[in-house]
Tab-separated table of C-alpha atoms in Angstrom:
chain	number	residue	atom	x	y	z
A	1	LYS	CA	0.000	0.000	0.000
A	2	ASN	CA	1.343	3.440	-0.922
A	3	SER	CA	2.283	5.153	2.341
A	4	ASN	CA	1.800	8.533	0.668
A	5	PHE	CA	-1.779	7.794	-0.319
A	6	ARG	CA	-4.155	10.276	1.250
A	7	LYS	CA	-7.640	9.403	2.404
A	8	LYS	CA	-10.295	10.525	-0.008
A	9	THR	CA	-12.215	13.378	1.556
A	10	VAL	CA	-14.611	16.106	0.509
A	11	ASN	CA	-13.608	19.629	1.460
A	12	MET	CA	-15.672	22.245	-0.302
A	13	ASN	CA	-13.211	24.952	0.743
A	14	LYS	CA	-10.555	23.351	-1.454
A	15	HIS	CA	-12.561	23.805	-4.627
A	16	HIS	CA	-12.423	26.903	-6.760
A	17	PHE	CA	-14.155	27.495	-10.058
A	18	SER	CA	-12.286	30.518	-11.353
A	19	SER	CA	-10.836	31.473	-14.703
A	20	ARG	CA	-7.981	29.136	-13.842
A	21	SER	CA	-10.260	26.105	-13.715
A	22	ILE	CA	-9.143	23.323	-15.957
A	23	PHE	CA	-11.568	23.012	-18.835
A	24	VAL	CA	-15.045	23.965	-19.976
A	25	PHE	CA	-17.259	21.091	-21.052
A	26	ALA	CA	-19.727	23.298	-22.879
A	27	LEU	CA	-20.867	20.949	-25.608
A	28	SER	CA	-23.143	22.770	-28.019
A	29	ALA	CA	-25.571	19.890	-28.546
A	30	GLY	CA	-27.182	19.607	-25.149
A	31	ILE	CA	-30.265	20.208	-23.069
A	32	VAL	CA	-31.104	23.899	-23.161
A	33	LEU	CA	-32.999	26.375	-21.057
A	34	THR	CA	-34.931	29.457	-21.998
A	35	ALA	CA	-34.989	32.327	-19.540
A	36	CYS	CA	-38.042	34.568	-19.646
A	37	LYS	CA	-39.173	37.792	-18.050
A	38	LYS	CA	-41.185	37.882	-14.878
A	39	ASP	CA	-44.353	38.292	-16.911
A	40	ASP	CA	-43.288	35.261	-18.995
A	41	ALA	CA	-43.134	37.351	-22.167
A	42	PRO	CA	-40.149	36.434	-24.358
A	43	GLU	CA	-37.295	38.913	-24.464
A	44	PRO	CA	-35.502	39.752	-27.707
A	45	ALA	CA	-32.885	37.202	-28.669
A	46	ALA	CA	-29.218	38.060	-28.489
A	47	PRO	CA	-27.974	39.663	-31.736
A	48	ASP	CA	-26.224	36.475	-32.855
A	49	GLY	CA	-29.213	34.321	-31.967
A	50	GLY	CA	-27.272	32.594	-29.212
A	51	SER	CA	-26.822	32.933	-25.507
A	52	THR	CA	-24.638	35.472	-23.774
A	53	SER	CA	-24.497	33.366	-20.605
A	54	SER	CA	-21.103	31.753	-20.197
A	55	THR	CA	-20.659	28.320	-18.647
A	56	PRO	CA	-17.989	27.735	-15.984
A	57	SER	CA	-15.802	24.674	-15.840
A	58	THR	CA	-17.355	21.462	-14.613
A	59	THR	CA	-13.939	20.135	-13.623
A	60	PRO	CA	-12.795	21.276	-10.164
A	61	ASN	CA	-9.332	22.404	-9.304
A	62	PHE	CA	-7.885	22.315	-5.771
A	63	VAL	CA	-6.057	25.143	-4.060
A	64	ASP	CA	-3.464	22.840	-2.472
A	65	ALA	CA	-2.752	20.872	-5.648
A	66	ASP	CA	0.386	20.942	-7.742
A	67	ALA	CA	-1.319	18.943	-10.481
A	68	SER	CA	-4.800	17.660	-11.335
A	69	LEU	CA	-5.405	14.731	-13.664
A	70	TRP	CA	-8.979	13.904	-14.663
A	71	GLY	CA	-10.784	11.274	-16.616
A	72	VAL	CA	-14.164	12.651	-17.676
A	73	LYS	CA	-17.207	10.955	-19.154
A	74	THR	CA	-19.496	13.464	-20.822
A	75	TRP	CA	-23.043	12.386	-21.595
A	76	THR	CA	-24.788	14.810	-23.936
A	77	THR	CA	-28.505	14.505	-24.629
A	78	THR	CA	-29.869	16.177	-27.751
A	79	THR	CA	-33.541	16.502	-28.642
A	80	THR	CA	-34.201	15.387	-32.218
A	81	PRO	CA	-37.356	14.801	-34.318
A	82	ILE	CA	-37.090	11.082	-33.524
A	83	GLY	CA	-36.583	11.567	-29.792
A	84	ASN	CA	-33.721	12.231	-27.395
A	85	VAL	CA	-30.291	10.995	-28.447
A	86	THR	CA	-27.552	10.533	-25.822
A	87	VAL	CA	-23.854	10.216	-26.671
A	88	GLU	CA	-20.982	9.419	-24.281
A	89	ILE	CA	-17.546	10.890	-24.942
A	90	GLY	CA	-14.408	10.171	-22.902
A	91	VAL	CA	-11.950	13.002	-22.298
A	92	GLY	CA	-8.654	13.249	-20.425
A	93	ILE	CA	-7.485	16.490	-18.800
A	94	ALA	CA	-4.317	17.329	-16.872
A	95	VAL	CA	-2.653	20.487	-15.541
A	96	PHE	CA	0.652	20.967	-13.698
A	97	SER	CA	1.760	24.131	-11.908
A	98	ASN	CA	4.578	25.496	-9.795
A	99	ASP	CA	2.790	28.717	-8.786
A	100	ASP	CA	-0.634	27.746	-7.401
A	101	PHE	CA	-2.131	27.546	-10.896
A	102	ALA	CA	-1.362	31.116	-11.855
A	103	SER	CA	0.214	29.363	-14.846
A	104	PHE	CA	0.757	25.822	-16.085
A	105	VAL	CA	4.012	24.055	-16.972
A	106	ASN	CA	4.920	21.488	-19.590
A	107	VAL	CA	5.862	18.082	-18.175
A	108	GLY	CA	6.459	16.270	-21.427
A	109	THR	CA	4.161	13.555	-22.696
A	110	VAL	CA	1.013	12.925	-20.644
A	111	GLY	CA	-1.328	10.055	-21.458
A	112	VAL	CA	-4.316	8.212	-20.054
A	113	ASN	CA	-5.591	4.774	-21.070
A	114	GLY	CA	-3.230	4.664	-24.013
A	115	THR	CA	-4.170	8.075	-25.430
A	116	ASP	CA	-1.629	10.904	-25.378
A	117	LEU	CA	-3.115	14.251	-24.404
A	118	THR	CA	-2.388	17.376	-26.419
A	119	ALA	CA	-0.674	20.349	-24.795
A	120	GLN	CA	-2.758	23.474	-25.329
A	121	SER	CA	-1.546	27.058	-25.792
A	122	ASN	CA	-1.795	27.642	-22.016
A	123	THR	CA	0.133	24.388	-21.383
A	124	SER	CA	-2.865	22.501	-20.040
A	125	TYR	CA	-3.312	19.028	-21.471
A	126	THR	CA	-6.497	17.616	-22.956
A	127	SER	CA	-7.646	14.984	-25.391
A	128	THR	CA	-9.930	15.804	-28.300
A	129	PRO	CA	-12.287	13.309	-29.968
A	130	SER	CA	-11.400	12.891	-33.620
A	131	GLN	CA	-13.143	11.731	-36.759
A	132	ALA	CA	-11.310	8.432	-36.390
A	133	ASN	CA	-12.251	8.184	-32.704
A	134	PRO	CA	-15.411	10.285	-32.211
A	135	LEU	CA	-16.217	8.808	-28.788
A	136	GLY	CA	-12.847	9.713	-27.317
A	137	ILE	CA	-11.070	7.717	-24.601
A	138	ASP	CA	-12.478	4.370	-23.512
A	139	PHE	CA	-13.271	4.436	-19.790
A	140	SER	CA	-15.585	1.423	-19.916
A	141	ASN	CA	-13.559	-0.468	-17.280
A	142	SER	CA	-13.856	2.575	-14.959
A	143	ASN	CA	-10.080	2.743	-14.556
A	144	THR	CA	-7.669	5.522	-15.463
A	145	ASP	CA	-4.063	4.574	-16.259
A	146	TRP	CA	-1.880	7.683	-16.279
A	147	THR	CA	1.635	8.132	-17.649
A	148	VAL	CA	3.585	11.358	-17.144
A	149	ALA	CA	7.041	11.808	-18.685
A	150	GLY	CA	8.089	14.550	-16.235
A	151	ASP	CA	9.782	17.941	-16.572
A	152	ASN	CA	9.856	21.418	-15.004
A	153	GLY	CA	10.136	20.138	-11.456
A	154	PHE	CA	7.758	17.199	-11.854
A	155	ALA	CA	9.159	13.675	-11.716
A	156	GLY	CA	7.848	11.206	-14.257
A	157	PHE	CA	5.426	8.584	-13.005
A	158	THR	CA	2.930	5.925	-13.983
A	159	ARG	CA	-0.224	5.614	-11.895
A	160	SER	CA	-3.254	3.390	-12.283
A	161	VAL	CA	-6.312	4.583	-10.334
A	162	PRO	CA	-8.561	1.574	-9.562
A	163	GLU	CA	-9.441	2.727	-6.013
A	164	PHE	CA	-12.835	4.114	-7.021
A	165	ALA	CA	-15.169	4.023	-10.008
A	166	PHE	CA	-16.513	6.753	-12.213
A	167	PRO	CA	-19.650	8.196	-10.633
A	168	ALA	CA	-22.926	7.093	-12.166
A	169	ILE	CA	-25.542	9.734	-12.845
A	170	ASP	CA	-28.921	9.627	-14.564
A	171	ALA	CA	-29.974	12.082	-17.244
A	172	VAL	CA	-31.272	15.523	-16.337
A	173	SER	CA	-34.997	15.121	-15.655
A	174	SER	CA	-36.110	18.681	-14.882
A	175	SER	CA	-37.779	21.050	-17.312
A	176	ASP	CA	-35.768	22.550	-20.150
A	177	VAL	CA	-37.664	25.840	-19.828
A	178	VAL	CA	-36.721	28.264	-17.064
A	179	VAL	CA	-38.724	31.275	-15.941
A	180	ARG	CA	-36.089	33.239	-14.085
A	181	ALA	CA	-38.534	35.000	-11.762
A	182	ASN	CA	-39.812	31.614	-10.533
A	183	GLY	CA	-36.443	30.083	-9.747
A	184	TYR	CA	-35.534	26.622	-10.980
A	185	THR	CA	-34.834	23.166	-9.568
A	186	LEU	CA	-32.273	21.171	-11.539
A	187	THR	CA	-32.826	17.451	-11.033
A	188	VAL	CA	-31.445	14.032	-11.916
A	189	GLN	CA	-33.163	10.819	-10.866
A	190	ALA	CA	-30.179	9.104	-9.259
A	191	VAL	CA	-26.456	9.352	-8.584
A	192	ALA	CA	-23.910	6.907	-7.173
A	193	SER	CA	-20.211	6.821	-6.203
A	194	ALA	CA	-19.736	10.597	-6.091
A	195	ASP	CA	-17.836	12.682	-3.546
A	196	SER	CA	-19.483	15.900	-4.748
A	197	MET	CA	-22.130	17.123	-7.181
A	198	LEU	CA	-21.885	20.255	-9.308
A	199	PHE	CA	-25.109	21.758	-10.703
A	200	LEU	CA	-24.940	24.424	-13.405
A	201	VAL	CA	-27.563	26.575	-15.109
A	202	GLY	CA	-25.710	28.678	-17.642
A	203	SER	CA	-23.023	30.516	-15.682
A	204	VAL	CA	-24.607	29.857	-12.273
A	205	ALA	CA	-22.982	26.940	-10.425
A	206	LYS	CA	-23.497	25.254	-7.059
A	207	THR	CA	-21.560	22.394	-5.437
A	208	LEU	CA	-23.443	19.991	-3.152
A	209	VAL	CA	-22.737	16.698	-1.387
A	210	GLY	CA	-22.219	13.574	-3.457
A	211	SER	CA	-25.681	12.158	-2.727
A	212	ALA	CA	-27.573	15.230	-3.977
A	213	THR	CA	-29.977	14.628	-6.869
A	214	SER	CA	-31.451	18.121	-7.084
A	215	CYS	CA	-30.428	21.721	-6.593
A	216	ASP	CA	-32.593	24.821	-6.169
A	217	PHE	CA	-31.656	28.063	-7.912
A	218	THR	CA	-33.395	31.211	-6.725
A	219	ALA	CA	-34.761	33.970	-8.917
A	220	ASP	CA	-31.975	36.250	-7.704
A	221	GLU	CA	-29.322	33.708	-8.643
A	222	LEU	CA	-30.761	33.338	-12.154
A	223	SER	CA	-31.406	37.036	-12.735
A	224	GLY	CA	-28.097	37.566	-14.492
A	225	LEU	CA	-28.725	34.937	-17.176
A	226	ALA	CA	-29.257	36.215	-20.687
A	227	THR	CA	-32.446	35.343	-22.512
A	228	GLY	CA	-32.020	32.585	-25.059
A	229	THR	CA	-30.431	29.173	-24.725
A	230	SER	CA	-27.924	28.092	-22.115
A	231	LEU	CA	-26.472	24.780	-21.066
A	232	VAL	CA	-27.914	22.873	-18.146
A	233	GLN	CA	-25.297	20.528	-16.671
A	234	VAL	CA	-24.895	18.207	-13.701
A	235	ALA	CA	-21.459	16.825	-12.870
A	236	ALA	CA	-20.641	14.083	-10.350
A	237	TYR	CA	-17.022	13.603	-9.334
A	238	SER	CA	-14.715	11.714	-6.997
A	239	TYR	CA	-10.993	12.064	-6.393
A	240	ILE	CA	-7.923	11.098	-4.393
A	241	ASN	CA	-4.643	12.895	-3.877
A	242	GLU	CA	-1.162	11.698	-3.059
A	243	ASP	CA	2.491	12.678	-3.113
A	244	GLN	CA	4.421	11.985	-6.294
A	245	GLY	CA	8.044	13.143	-6.199
A	246	GLY	CA	7.296	15.816	-3.619
A	247	LYS	CA	4.264	17.163	-5.529
A	248	ASN	CA	0.624	16.977	-4.388
A	249	ILE	CA	-1.143	15.260	-7.267
A	250	TYR	CA	-4.944	14.910	-7.556
A	251	PHE	CA	-6.491	12.115	-9.597
A	252	GLY	CA	-10.178	12.518	-10.376
A	253	LYS	CA	-13.011	10.825	-12.206
A	254	GLU	CA	-16.043	12.780	-13.308
A	255	THR	CA	-19.289	12.078	-15.109
A	256	VAL	CA	-21.086	15.047	-16.708
A	257	ARG	CA	-24.684	15.118	-17.921
A	258	THR	CA	-25.618	17.868	-20.359
């Protein structure tokens, strides 16, 4: 047993969802909401016909981390003329920092489950589904096998994470129409194996305990949303952290419903 392994805990004070969060899973083909005036009369659409409400990251970062490595299952449900269609895509994400995530550093090749991640312009790492592999990384065995070459103060390592499974979460079951003045309850039918739950309506986000299946948003909280369409998302995640070469490394698994 790894003596440096740290007990998996939930500490909401460790989470921050700022501009330095890892990645935005804002898939365009998802469940949408329409925000209306108090009198329920539609407001004019945004000039481009889209929403002006941004969506924060669904992937948490941790203030005491030196690196965060995440396997993410994204389930996107799209309404079509023949009914709802749900697609699962597997994505890997990793960031490494020597300055409390004010910036990221390159650590050489980073891979998960046999797929090398691509270093982005800000030196974060992520995988991108391709035409040859449209469903992304295979997480069907619920394991994440990480390989990190190492550089810029980070030692190379290989780490399999079988200690816990990907959380399971049902599809969003609440209404796809939101009247801002009435508030809104975002709901899923069931969740399992999660440390924490993140509920998002457009740019408004709340983190609750891992057993939560619904979240109430008040009229005041929704008042800043633009009229039009926005993403409704629920993310369930679990994680562990441990020392690797003197660095505090977080390994997480997340399931996102859009």
